Short mmCIF file of C-alpha atoms in Angstrom, two decimals:
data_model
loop_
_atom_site.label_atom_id
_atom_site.label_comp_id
_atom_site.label_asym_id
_atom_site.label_seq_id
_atom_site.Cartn_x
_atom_site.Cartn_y
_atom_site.Cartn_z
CA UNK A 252 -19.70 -22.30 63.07
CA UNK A 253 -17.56 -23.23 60.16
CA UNK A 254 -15.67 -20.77 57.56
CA UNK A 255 -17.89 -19.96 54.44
CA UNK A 256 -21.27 -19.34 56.06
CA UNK A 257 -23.41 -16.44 57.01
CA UNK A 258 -22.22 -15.56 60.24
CA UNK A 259 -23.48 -13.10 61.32
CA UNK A 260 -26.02 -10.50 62.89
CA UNK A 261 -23.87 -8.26 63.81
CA UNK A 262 -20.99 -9.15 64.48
CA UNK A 263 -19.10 -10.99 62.59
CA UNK A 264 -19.26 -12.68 59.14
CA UNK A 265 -21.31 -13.76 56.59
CA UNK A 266 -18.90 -15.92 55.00
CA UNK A 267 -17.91 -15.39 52.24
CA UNK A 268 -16.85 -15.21 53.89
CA UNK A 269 -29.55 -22.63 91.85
CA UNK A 270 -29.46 -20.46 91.16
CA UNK A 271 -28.18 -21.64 94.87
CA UNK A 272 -28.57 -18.87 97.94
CA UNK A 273 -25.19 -17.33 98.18
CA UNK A 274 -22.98 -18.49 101.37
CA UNK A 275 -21.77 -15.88 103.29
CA UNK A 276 -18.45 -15.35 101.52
CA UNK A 277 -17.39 -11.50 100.71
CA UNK A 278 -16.23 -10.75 97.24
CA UNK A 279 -12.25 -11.15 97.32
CA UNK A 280 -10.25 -14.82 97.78
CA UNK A 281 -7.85 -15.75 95.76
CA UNK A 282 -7.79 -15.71 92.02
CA UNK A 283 -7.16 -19.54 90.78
CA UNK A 284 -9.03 -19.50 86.77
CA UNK A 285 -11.13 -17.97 84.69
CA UNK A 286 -13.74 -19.22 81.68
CA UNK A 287 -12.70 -17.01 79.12
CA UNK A 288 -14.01 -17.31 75.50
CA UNK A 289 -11.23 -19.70 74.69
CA UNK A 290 -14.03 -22.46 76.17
CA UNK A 291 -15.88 -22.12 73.01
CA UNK A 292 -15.31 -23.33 69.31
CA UNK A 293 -16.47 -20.15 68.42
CA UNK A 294 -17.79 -17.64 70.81
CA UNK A 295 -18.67 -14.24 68.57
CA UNK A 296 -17.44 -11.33 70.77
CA UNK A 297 -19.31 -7.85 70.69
CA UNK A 298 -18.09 -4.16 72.52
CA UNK A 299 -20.79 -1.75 72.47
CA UNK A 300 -19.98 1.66 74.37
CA UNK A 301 -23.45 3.40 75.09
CA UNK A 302 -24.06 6.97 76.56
CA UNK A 303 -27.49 9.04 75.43
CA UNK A 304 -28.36 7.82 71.60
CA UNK A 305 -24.88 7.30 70.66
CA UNK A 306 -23.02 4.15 69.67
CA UNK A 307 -19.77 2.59 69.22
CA UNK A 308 -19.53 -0.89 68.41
CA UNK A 309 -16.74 -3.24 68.22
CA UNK A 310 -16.67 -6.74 66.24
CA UNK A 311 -14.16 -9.14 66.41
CA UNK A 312 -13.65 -11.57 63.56
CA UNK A 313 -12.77 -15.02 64.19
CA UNK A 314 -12.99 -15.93 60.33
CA UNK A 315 -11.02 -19.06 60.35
CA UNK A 316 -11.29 -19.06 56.37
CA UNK A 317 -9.25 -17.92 53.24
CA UNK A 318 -8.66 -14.11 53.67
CA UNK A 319 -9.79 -13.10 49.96
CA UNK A 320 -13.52 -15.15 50.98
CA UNK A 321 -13.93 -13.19 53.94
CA UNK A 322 -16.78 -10.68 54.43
CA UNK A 323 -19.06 -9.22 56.65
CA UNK A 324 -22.76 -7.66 56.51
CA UNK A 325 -24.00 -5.55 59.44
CA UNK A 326 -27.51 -4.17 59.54
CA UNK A 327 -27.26 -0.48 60.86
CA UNK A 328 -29.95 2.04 61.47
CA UNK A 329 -28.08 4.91 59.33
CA UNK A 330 -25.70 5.86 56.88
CA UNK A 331 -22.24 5.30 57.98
CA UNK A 332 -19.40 7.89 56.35
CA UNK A 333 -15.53 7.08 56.54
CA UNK A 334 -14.87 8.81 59.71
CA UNK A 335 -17.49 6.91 61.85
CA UNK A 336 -15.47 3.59 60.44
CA UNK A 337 -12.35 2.42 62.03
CA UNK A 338 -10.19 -1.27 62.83
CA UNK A 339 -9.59 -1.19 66.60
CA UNK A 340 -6.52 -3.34 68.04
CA UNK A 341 -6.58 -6.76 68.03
CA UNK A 342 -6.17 -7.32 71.69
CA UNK A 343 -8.89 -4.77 72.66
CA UNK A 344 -11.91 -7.67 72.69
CA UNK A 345 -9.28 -9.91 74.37
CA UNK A 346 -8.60 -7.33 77.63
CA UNK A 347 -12.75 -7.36 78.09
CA UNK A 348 -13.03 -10.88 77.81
CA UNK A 349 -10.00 -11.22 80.36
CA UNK A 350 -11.32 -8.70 83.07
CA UNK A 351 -15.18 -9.80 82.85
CA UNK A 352 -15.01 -13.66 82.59
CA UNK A 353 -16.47 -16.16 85.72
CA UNK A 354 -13.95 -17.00 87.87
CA UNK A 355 -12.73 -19.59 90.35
CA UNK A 356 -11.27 -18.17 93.86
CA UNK A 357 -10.12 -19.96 96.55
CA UNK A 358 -10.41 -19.50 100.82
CA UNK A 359 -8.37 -21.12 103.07
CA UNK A 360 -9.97 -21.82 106.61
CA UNK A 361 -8.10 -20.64 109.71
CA UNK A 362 -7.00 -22.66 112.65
CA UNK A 363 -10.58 -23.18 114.36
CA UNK A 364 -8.66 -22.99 117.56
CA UNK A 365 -7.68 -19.74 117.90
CA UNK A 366 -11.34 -18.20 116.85
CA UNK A 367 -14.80 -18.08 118.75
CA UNK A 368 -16.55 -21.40 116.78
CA UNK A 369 -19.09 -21.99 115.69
CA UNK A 370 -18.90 -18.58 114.02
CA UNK A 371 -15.37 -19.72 112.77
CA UNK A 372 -17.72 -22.08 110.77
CA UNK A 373 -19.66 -19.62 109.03
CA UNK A 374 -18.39 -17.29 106.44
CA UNK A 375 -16.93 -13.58 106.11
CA UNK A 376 -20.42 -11.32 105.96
CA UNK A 377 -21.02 -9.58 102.69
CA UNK A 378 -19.99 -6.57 102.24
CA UNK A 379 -22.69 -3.82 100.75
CA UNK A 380 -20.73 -4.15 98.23
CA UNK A 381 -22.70 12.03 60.82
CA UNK A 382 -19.63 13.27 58.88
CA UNK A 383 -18.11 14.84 56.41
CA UNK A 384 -18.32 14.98 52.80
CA UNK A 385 -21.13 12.83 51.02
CA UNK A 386 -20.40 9.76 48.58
CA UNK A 387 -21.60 9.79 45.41
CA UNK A 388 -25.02 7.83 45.51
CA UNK A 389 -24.75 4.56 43.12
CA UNK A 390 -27.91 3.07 42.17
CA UNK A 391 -29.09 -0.13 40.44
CA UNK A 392 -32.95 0.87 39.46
CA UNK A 393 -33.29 -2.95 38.37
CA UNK A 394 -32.39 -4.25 41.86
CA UNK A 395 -33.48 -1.43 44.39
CA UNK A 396 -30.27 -1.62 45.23
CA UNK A 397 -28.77 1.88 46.47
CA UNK A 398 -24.66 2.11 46.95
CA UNK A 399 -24.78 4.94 49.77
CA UNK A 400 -21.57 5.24 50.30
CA UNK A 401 -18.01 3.44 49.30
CA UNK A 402 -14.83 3.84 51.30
CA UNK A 403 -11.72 2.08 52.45
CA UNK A 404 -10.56 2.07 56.47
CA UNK A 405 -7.52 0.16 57.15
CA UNK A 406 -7.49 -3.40 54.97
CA UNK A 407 -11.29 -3.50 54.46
CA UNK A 408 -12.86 -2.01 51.37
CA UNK A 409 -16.51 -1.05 52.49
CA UNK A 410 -19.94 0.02 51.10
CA UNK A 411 -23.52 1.00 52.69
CA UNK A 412 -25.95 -0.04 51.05
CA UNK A 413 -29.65 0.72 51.29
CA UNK A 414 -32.39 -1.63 49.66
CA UNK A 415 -36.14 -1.75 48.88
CA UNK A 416 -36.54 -5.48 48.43
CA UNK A 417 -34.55 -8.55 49.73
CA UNK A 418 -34.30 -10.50 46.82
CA UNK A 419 -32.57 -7.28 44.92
CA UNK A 420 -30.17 -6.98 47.76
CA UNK A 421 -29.00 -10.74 47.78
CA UNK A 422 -29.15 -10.46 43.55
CA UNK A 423 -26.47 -7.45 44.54
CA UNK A 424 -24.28 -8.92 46.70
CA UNK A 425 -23.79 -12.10 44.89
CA UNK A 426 -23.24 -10.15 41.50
CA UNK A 427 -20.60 -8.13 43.45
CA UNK A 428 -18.68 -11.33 44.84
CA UNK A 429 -20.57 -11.94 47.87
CA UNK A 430 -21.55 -15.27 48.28
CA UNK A 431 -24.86 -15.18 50.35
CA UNK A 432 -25.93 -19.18 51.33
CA UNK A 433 -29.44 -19.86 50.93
CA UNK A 434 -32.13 -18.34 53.50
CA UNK A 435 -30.12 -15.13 53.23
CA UNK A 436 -33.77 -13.16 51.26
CA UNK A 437 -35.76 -13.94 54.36
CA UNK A 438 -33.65 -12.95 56.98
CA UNK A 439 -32.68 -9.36 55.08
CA UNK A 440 -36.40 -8.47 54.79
CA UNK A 441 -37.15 -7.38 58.07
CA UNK A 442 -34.18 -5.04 58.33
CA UNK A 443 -35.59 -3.68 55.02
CA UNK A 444 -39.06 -2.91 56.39
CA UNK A 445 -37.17 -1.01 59.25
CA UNK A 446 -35.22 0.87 56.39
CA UNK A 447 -31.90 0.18 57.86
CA UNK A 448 -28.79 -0.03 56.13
CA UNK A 449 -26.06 -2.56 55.24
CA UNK A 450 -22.85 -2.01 56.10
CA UNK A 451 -20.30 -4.48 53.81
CA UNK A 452 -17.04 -5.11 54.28
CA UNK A 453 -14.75 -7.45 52.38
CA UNK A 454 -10.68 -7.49 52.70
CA UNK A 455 -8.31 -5.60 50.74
CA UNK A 456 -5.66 -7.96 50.31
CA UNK A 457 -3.07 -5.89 49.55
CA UNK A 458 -3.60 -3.76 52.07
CA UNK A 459 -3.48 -6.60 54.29
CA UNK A 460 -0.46 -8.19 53.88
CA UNK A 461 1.02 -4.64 54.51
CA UNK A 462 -0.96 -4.53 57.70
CA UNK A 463 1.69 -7.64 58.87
CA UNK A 464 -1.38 -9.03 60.68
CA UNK A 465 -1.78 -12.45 61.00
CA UNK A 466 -5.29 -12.53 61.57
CA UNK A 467 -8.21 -9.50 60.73
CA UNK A 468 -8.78 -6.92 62.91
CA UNK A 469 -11.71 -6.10 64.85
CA UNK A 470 -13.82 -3.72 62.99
CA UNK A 471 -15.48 -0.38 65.27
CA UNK A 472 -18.70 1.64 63.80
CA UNK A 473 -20.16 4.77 65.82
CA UNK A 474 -23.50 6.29 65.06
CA UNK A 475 -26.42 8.11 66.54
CA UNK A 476 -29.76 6.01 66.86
CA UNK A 477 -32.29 5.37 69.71
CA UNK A 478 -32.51 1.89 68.78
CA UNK A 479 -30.37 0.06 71.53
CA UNK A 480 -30.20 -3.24 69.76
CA UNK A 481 -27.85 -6.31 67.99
CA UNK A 482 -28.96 -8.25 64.88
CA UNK A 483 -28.02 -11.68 64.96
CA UNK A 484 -30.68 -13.18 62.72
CA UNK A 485 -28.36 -13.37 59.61
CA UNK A 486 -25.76 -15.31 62.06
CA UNK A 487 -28.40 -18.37 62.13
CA UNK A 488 -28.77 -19.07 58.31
CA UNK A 489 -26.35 -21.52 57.88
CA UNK A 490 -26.07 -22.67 61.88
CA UNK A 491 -26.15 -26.58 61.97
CA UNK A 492 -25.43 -25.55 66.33
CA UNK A 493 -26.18 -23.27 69.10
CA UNK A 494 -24.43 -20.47 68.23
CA UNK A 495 -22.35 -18.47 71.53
CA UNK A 496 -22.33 -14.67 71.98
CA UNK A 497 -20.75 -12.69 74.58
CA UNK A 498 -21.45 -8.72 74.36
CA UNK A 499 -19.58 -6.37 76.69
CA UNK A 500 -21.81 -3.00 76.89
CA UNK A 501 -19.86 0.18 78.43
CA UNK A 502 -21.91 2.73 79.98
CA UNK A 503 -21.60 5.42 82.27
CA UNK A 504 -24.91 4.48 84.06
CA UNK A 505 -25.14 1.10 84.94
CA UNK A 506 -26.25 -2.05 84.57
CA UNK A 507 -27.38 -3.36 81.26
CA UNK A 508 -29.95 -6.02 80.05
CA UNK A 509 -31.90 -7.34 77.32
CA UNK A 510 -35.61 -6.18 76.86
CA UNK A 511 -37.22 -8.98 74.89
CA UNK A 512 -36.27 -11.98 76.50
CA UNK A 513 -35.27 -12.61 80.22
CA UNK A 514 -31.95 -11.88 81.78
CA UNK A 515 -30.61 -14.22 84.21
CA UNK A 516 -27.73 -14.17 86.61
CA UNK A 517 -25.73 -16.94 85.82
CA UNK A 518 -25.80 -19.58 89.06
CA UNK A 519 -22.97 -18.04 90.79
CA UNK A 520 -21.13 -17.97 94.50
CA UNK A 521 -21.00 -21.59 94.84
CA UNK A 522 -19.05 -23.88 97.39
CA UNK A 523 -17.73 -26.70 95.29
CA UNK A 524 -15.09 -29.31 95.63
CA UNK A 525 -10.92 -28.97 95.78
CA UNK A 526 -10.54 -30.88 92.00
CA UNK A 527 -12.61 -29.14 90.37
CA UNK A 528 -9.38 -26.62 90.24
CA UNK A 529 -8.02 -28.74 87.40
CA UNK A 530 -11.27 -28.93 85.65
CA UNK A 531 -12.90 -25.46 85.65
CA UNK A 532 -13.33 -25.03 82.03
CA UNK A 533 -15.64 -28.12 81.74
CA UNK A 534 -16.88 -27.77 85.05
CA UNK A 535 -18.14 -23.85 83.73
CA UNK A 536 -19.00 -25.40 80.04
CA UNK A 537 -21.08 -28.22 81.97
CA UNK A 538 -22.47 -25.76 84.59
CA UNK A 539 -23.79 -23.37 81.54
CA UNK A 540 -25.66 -25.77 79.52
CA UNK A 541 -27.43 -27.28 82.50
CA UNK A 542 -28.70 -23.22 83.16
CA UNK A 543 -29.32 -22.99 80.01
CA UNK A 544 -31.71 -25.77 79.37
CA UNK A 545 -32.70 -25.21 82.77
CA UNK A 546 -34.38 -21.82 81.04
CA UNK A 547 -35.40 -23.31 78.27
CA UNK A 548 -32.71 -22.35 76.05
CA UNK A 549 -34.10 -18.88 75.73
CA UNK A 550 -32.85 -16.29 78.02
CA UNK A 551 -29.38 -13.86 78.37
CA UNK A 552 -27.05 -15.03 81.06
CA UNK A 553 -25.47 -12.62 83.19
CA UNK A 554 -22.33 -13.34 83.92
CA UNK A 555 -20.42 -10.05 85.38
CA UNK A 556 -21.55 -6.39 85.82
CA UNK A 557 -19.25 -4.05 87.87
CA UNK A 558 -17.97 -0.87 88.10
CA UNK A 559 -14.30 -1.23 85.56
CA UNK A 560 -12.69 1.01 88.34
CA UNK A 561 -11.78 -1.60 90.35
CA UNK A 562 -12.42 -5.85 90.51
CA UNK A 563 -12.50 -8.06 93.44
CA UNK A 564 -11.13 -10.57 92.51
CA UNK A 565 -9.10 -9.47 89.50
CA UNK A 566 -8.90 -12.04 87.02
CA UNK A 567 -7.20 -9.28 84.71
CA UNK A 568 -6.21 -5.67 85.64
CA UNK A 569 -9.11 -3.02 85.06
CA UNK A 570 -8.81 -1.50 81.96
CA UNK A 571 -6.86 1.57 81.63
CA UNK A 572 -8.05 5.17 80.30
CA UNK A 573 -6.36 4.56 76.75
CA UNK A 574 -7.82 0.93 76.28
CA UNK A 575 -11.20 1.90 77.44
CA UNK A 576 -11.08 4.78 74.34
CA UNK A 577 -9.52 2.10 72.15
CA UNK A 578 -12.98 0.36 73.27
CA UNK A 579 -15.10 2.87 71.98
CA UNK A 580 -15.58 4.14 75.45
CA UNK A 581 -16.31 8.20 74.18
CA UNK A 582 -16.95 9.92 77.03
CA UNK A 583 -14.50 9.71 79.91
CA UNK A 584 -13.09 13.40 78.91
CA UNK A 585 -16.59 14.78 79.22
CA UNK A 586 -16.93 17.11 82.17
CA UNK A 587 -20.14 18.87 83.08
CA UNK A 588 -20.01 22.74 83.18
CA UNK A 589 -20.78 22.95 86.76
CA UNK A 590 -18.47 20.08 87.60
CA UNK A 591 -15.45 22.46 86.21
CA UNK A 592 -16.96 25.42 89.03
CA UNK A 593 -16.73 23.30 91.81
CA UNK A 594 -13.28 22.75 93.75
CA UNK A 595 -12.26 19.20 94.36
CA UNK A 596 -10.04 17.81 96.46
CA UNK A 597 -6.64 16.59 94.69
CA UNK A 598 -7.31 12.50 94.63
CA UNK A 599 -4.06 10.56 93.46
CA UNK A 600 -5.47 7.00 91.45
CA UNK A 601 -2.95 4.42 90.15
CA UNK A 602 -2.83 5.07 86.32
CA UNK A 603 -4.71 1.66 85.26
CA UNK A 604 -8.56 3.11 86.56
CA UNK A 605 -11.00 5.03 84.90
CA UNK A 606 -14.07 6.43 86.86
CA UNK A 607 -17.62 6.54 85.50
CA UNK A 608 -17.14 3.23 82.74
CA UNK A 609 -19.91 0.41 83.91
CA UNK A 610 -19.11 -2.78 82.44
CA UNK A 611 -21.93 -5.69 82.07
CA UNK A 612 -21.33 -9.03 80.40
CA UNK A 613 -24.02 -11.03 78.67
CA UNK A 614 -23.69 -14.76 77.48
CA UNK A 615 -26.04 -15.78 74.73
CA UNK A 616 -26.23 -18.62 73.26
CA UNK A 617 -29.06 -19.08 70.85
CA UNK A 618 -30.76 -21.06 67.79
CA UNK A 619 -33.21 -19.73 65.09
CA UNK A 620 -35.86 -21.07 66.89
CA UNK A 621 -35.77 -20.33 70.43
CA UNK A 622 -34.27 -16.18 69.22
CA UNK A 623 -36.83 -15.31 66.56
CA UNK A 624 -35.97 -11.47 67.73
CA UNK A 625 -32.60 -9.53 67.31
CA UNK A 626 -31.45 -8.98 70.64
CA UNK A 627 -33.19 -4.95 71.99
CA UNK A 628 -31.25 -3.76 75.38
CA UNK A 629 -31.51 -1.15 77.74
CA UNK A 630 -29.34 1.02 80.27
CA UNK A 631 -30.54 0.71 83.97
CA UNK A 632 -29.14 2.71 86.86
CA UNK A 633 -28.74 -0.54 88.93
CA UNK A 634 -24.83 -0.38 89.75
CA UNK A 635 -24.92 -3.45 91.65
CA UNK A 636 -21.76 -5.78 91.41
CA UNK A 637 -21.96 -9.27 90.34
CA UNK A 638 -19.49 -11.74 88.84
CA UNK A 639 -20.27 -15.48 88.06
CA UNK A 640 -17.76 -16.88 91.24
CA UNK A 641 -17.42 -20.46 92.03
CA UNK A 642 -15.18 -20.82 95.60
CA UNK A 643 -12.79 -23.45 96.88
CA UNK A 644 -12.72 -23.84 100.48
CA UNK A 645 -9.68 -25.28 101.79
CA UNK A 646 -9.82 -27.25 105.43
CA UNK A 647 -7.16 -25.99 107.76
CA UNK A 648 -5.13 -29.04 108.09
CA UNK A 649 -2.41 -27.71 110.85
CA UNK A 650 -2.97 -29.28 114.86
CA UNK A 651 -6.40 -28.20 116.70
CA UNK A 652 -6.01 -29.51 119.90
CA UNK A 653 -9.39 -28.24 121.31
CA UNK A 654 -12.60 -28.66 121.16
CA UNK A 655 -13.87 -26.04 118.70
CA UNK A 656 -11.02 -27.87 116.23
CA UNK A 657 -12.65 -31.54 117.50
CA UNK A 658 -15.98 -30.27 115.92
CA UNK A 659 -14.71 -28.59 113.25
CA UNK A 660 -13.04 -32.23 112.06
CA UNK A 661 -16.59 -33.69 112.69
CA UNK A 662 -18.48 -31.04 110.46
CA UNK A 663 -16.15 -31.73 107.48
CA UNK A 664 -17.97 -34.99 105.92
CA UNK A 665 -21.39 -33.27 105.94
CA UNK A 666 -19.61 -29.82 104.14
CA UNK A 667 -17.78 -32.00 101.71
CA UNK A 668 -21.27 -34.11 100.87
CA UNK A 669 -22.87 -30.38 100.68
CA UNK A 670 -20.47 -29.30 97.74
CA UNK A 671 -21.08 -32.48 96.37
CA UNK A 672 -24.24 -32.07 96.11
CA UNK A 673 -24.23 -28.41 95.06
CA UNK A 674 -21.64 -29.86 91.87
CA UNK A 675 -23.93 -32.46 90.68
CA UNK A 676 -26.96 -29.85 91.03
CA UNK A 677 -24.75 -27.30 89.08
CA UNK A 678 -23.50 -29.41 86.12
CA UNK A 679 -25.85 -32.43 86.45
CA UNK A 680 -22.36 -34.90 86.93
CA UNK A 681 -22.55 -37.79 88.38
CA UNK A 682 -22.88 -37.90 92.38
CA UNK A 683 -20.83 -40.77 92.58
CA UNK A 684 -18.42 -39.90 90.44
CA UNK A 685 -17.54 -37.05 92.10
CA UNK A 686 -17.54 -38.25 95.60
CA UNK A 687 -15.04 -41.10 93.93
CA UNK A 688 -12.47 -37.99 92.83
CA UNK A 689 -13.05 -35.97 96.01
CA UNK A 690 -11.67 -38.94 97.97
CA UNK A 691 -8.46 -39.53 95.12
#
């Protein structure tokens, strides 16, 4: 996506501005990589904190553009006053993406010789594992156009508008310095019909510069709807590419998923070769898009759910009680009345957890064509762990004078043809090009 275009749905601008059986391995190994965002040109990255009807959503910007030709337009389903607005820190999306992104572990096999094998062969089992004071209504009869309200948070100056036509509302914003690209009157209709609003933002520059920021800050909106959704129509006007989203939903319930199109656990807990250690990120990049064509480009990856209390393995600590807030995360100081009746035993936690926060991770990438809907989730009460977890198994390589250790040497060529195997399957690489680097 390149500066000066539409970008988004939700999120972020408008420019201006084999799945394989698991083997038997138990969550744990050792941490070795992660595929973070930083694999993608431009992955938009979404926090939304859900508990009951309420909302908080976080947006980072990755506006590569000129400051002053930045903006952003957000459908939301109500009127949003100054104290529901406010710029959360920079590293906030960064921590989620750290924690949550598919890793690569590693094993290391023990001396066949001093265990009962075969068994030593197999793996570990699994283990079961609105606000205050009203702005002064502005109208524009001609255009439909409504100004519902008109504040300032932070460096952004913002308005909410409300419109009864989508040719009056694109007439606004480009009258008022927003420079909507072509395609923008169809896409704004729908949200119209729905009678939602438009949150804009644009950057105060002055404000800004005494920020001392290099780059925006995320932007974080809280409001009360039963609509559990994202808009990221308006992020596909200008799209010459697949665009890549990753939302982090934060609930105190469960597992999350989308409702109008599929969600799919990413092809995960998969045996693959030693070098791929120095190639994860295009061995992940290459693994995605084969999944994703595999589902005919139109489905939400899942690529880590879990409770944030705790990780296994930890790619990044958990988040702690004060990030989590900083996350929109509203309701970790809520305690039921007859929780506060009944005595509890005095349990000492290191200060980084935080009970009761359910993380899920969704990867979507999408095109106008194949995500004709804005994305609709729900909460589920499924607290099941998963995490997208590709595994290195070293060979023990020490003296096995025995005969379990004789048969473990012999099994090694058909284990070492089985991850090659599993590789191609995964990315769709060239067999004999990897069996040329597994034996360099």
């Amino acid at each position: 996506m390149k500066p000066h275009q539409f970008i988004i749905s939700l999120l972020l601008t408008i420019t201006v501005a084999i799945s394989f059986a698991p083997p038997a391995w138990a969550f744990c190994g050792f941490y070795v990589a992660k595929a973070d965002t930083k694999l993608y040109n431009k992955a938009s990255q979404v926090a939304i904190a859900r508990s009951g009807a309420r909302t908080v959503l976080t947006m980072a910007n990755d506006y590569q553009g000129e400051v002053k030709d930045f903006a952003v337009v957000v459908p939301v389903p109500t009127v949003l006053q100054k104290d529901q607005v406010r710029v959360a820190p920079p590293k906030i999306l960064e921590r989620l993406d750290a924690f949550s992104a598919p890793r690569l572990v590693e094993y290391f096999d023990s001396n066949p010789c001093a265990q009962n094998y075969p068994e030593a062969l197999e793996a570990l089992p699994v283990p079961a594992p609105r606000s205050t004071g009203a702005a002064r209504r502005e109208r524009n009869d001609s255009l439909g156009v409504t100004v519902e309200a008109r504040f300032n948070v932070g460096e952004y100056d913002i308005v909410i508008l409300s419109a009864k036509e989508s040719g009056g509302l694109e007439t606004w914003l480009n009258r008022n310095g927003y420079k909507i690209p072509r395609g923008a009157k169809q896409l704004l209709q729908p949200y119209i019909r729905q009678r939602m609003k438009f949150f804009v933002a644009k950057v105060n520059l002055d404000k800004f510069e005494a920020t001392g920021y290099q780059f925006l800050r995320p932007l974080q909106i809280s409001y009360q709807s039963p609509k559990f959704m994202l808009p990221i129509r308006l992020g596909m006007i200008n799209a010459t590419t697949e665009q890549d989203l990753i939302v982090y939903i934060l609930s105190p319930k469960g597992q999350a998923e989308v409702t109008n199109y599929r969600t799919v656990k990413i092809p995960s807990d998969a045996n693959i070769p030693l070098f791929v250690k120095q190639e994860f990120g295009s061995f992940y990049k290459s693994m995605f898009q084969t999944a994703y064509t595999r589902e005919d480009k139109k489905v939400a990856f899942l690529e880590y759910t879990w409770d944030m209390s705790n990780c296994d393995p930890c790619s990044a600590d958990p988040l702690n009680r004060e990030e989590l807030k900083e996350a929109g995360v509203f309701w970790l100081d809520n305690v039921s009345p007859e929780n506060r009746l009944v005595p509890r035993p005095r349990v000492v936690r290191p200060p980084i957890l935080s009970d009761n926060v359910f993380i899920t991770r969704l990867h979507v990438r999408y095109t106008r064509n194949k995500f004709p809907e804005d994305l609709m989730f729900q909460e589920t009460s499924n607290r099941e762990s998963f995490q997208g977890r590709y595994i290195l198994q070293h060979p023990f390589t020490g003296e096995m004078n025995c005969e379990m250790g004789r048969q473990y040497k012999q099994s090694l060529p058909k284990r070492y043809e089985r991850e090659a195997q599993t590789l191609a399957k995964l990315t769709n690489w060239n067999i004999q090009e990897i069996r040329n680097k597994m034996k360099g």
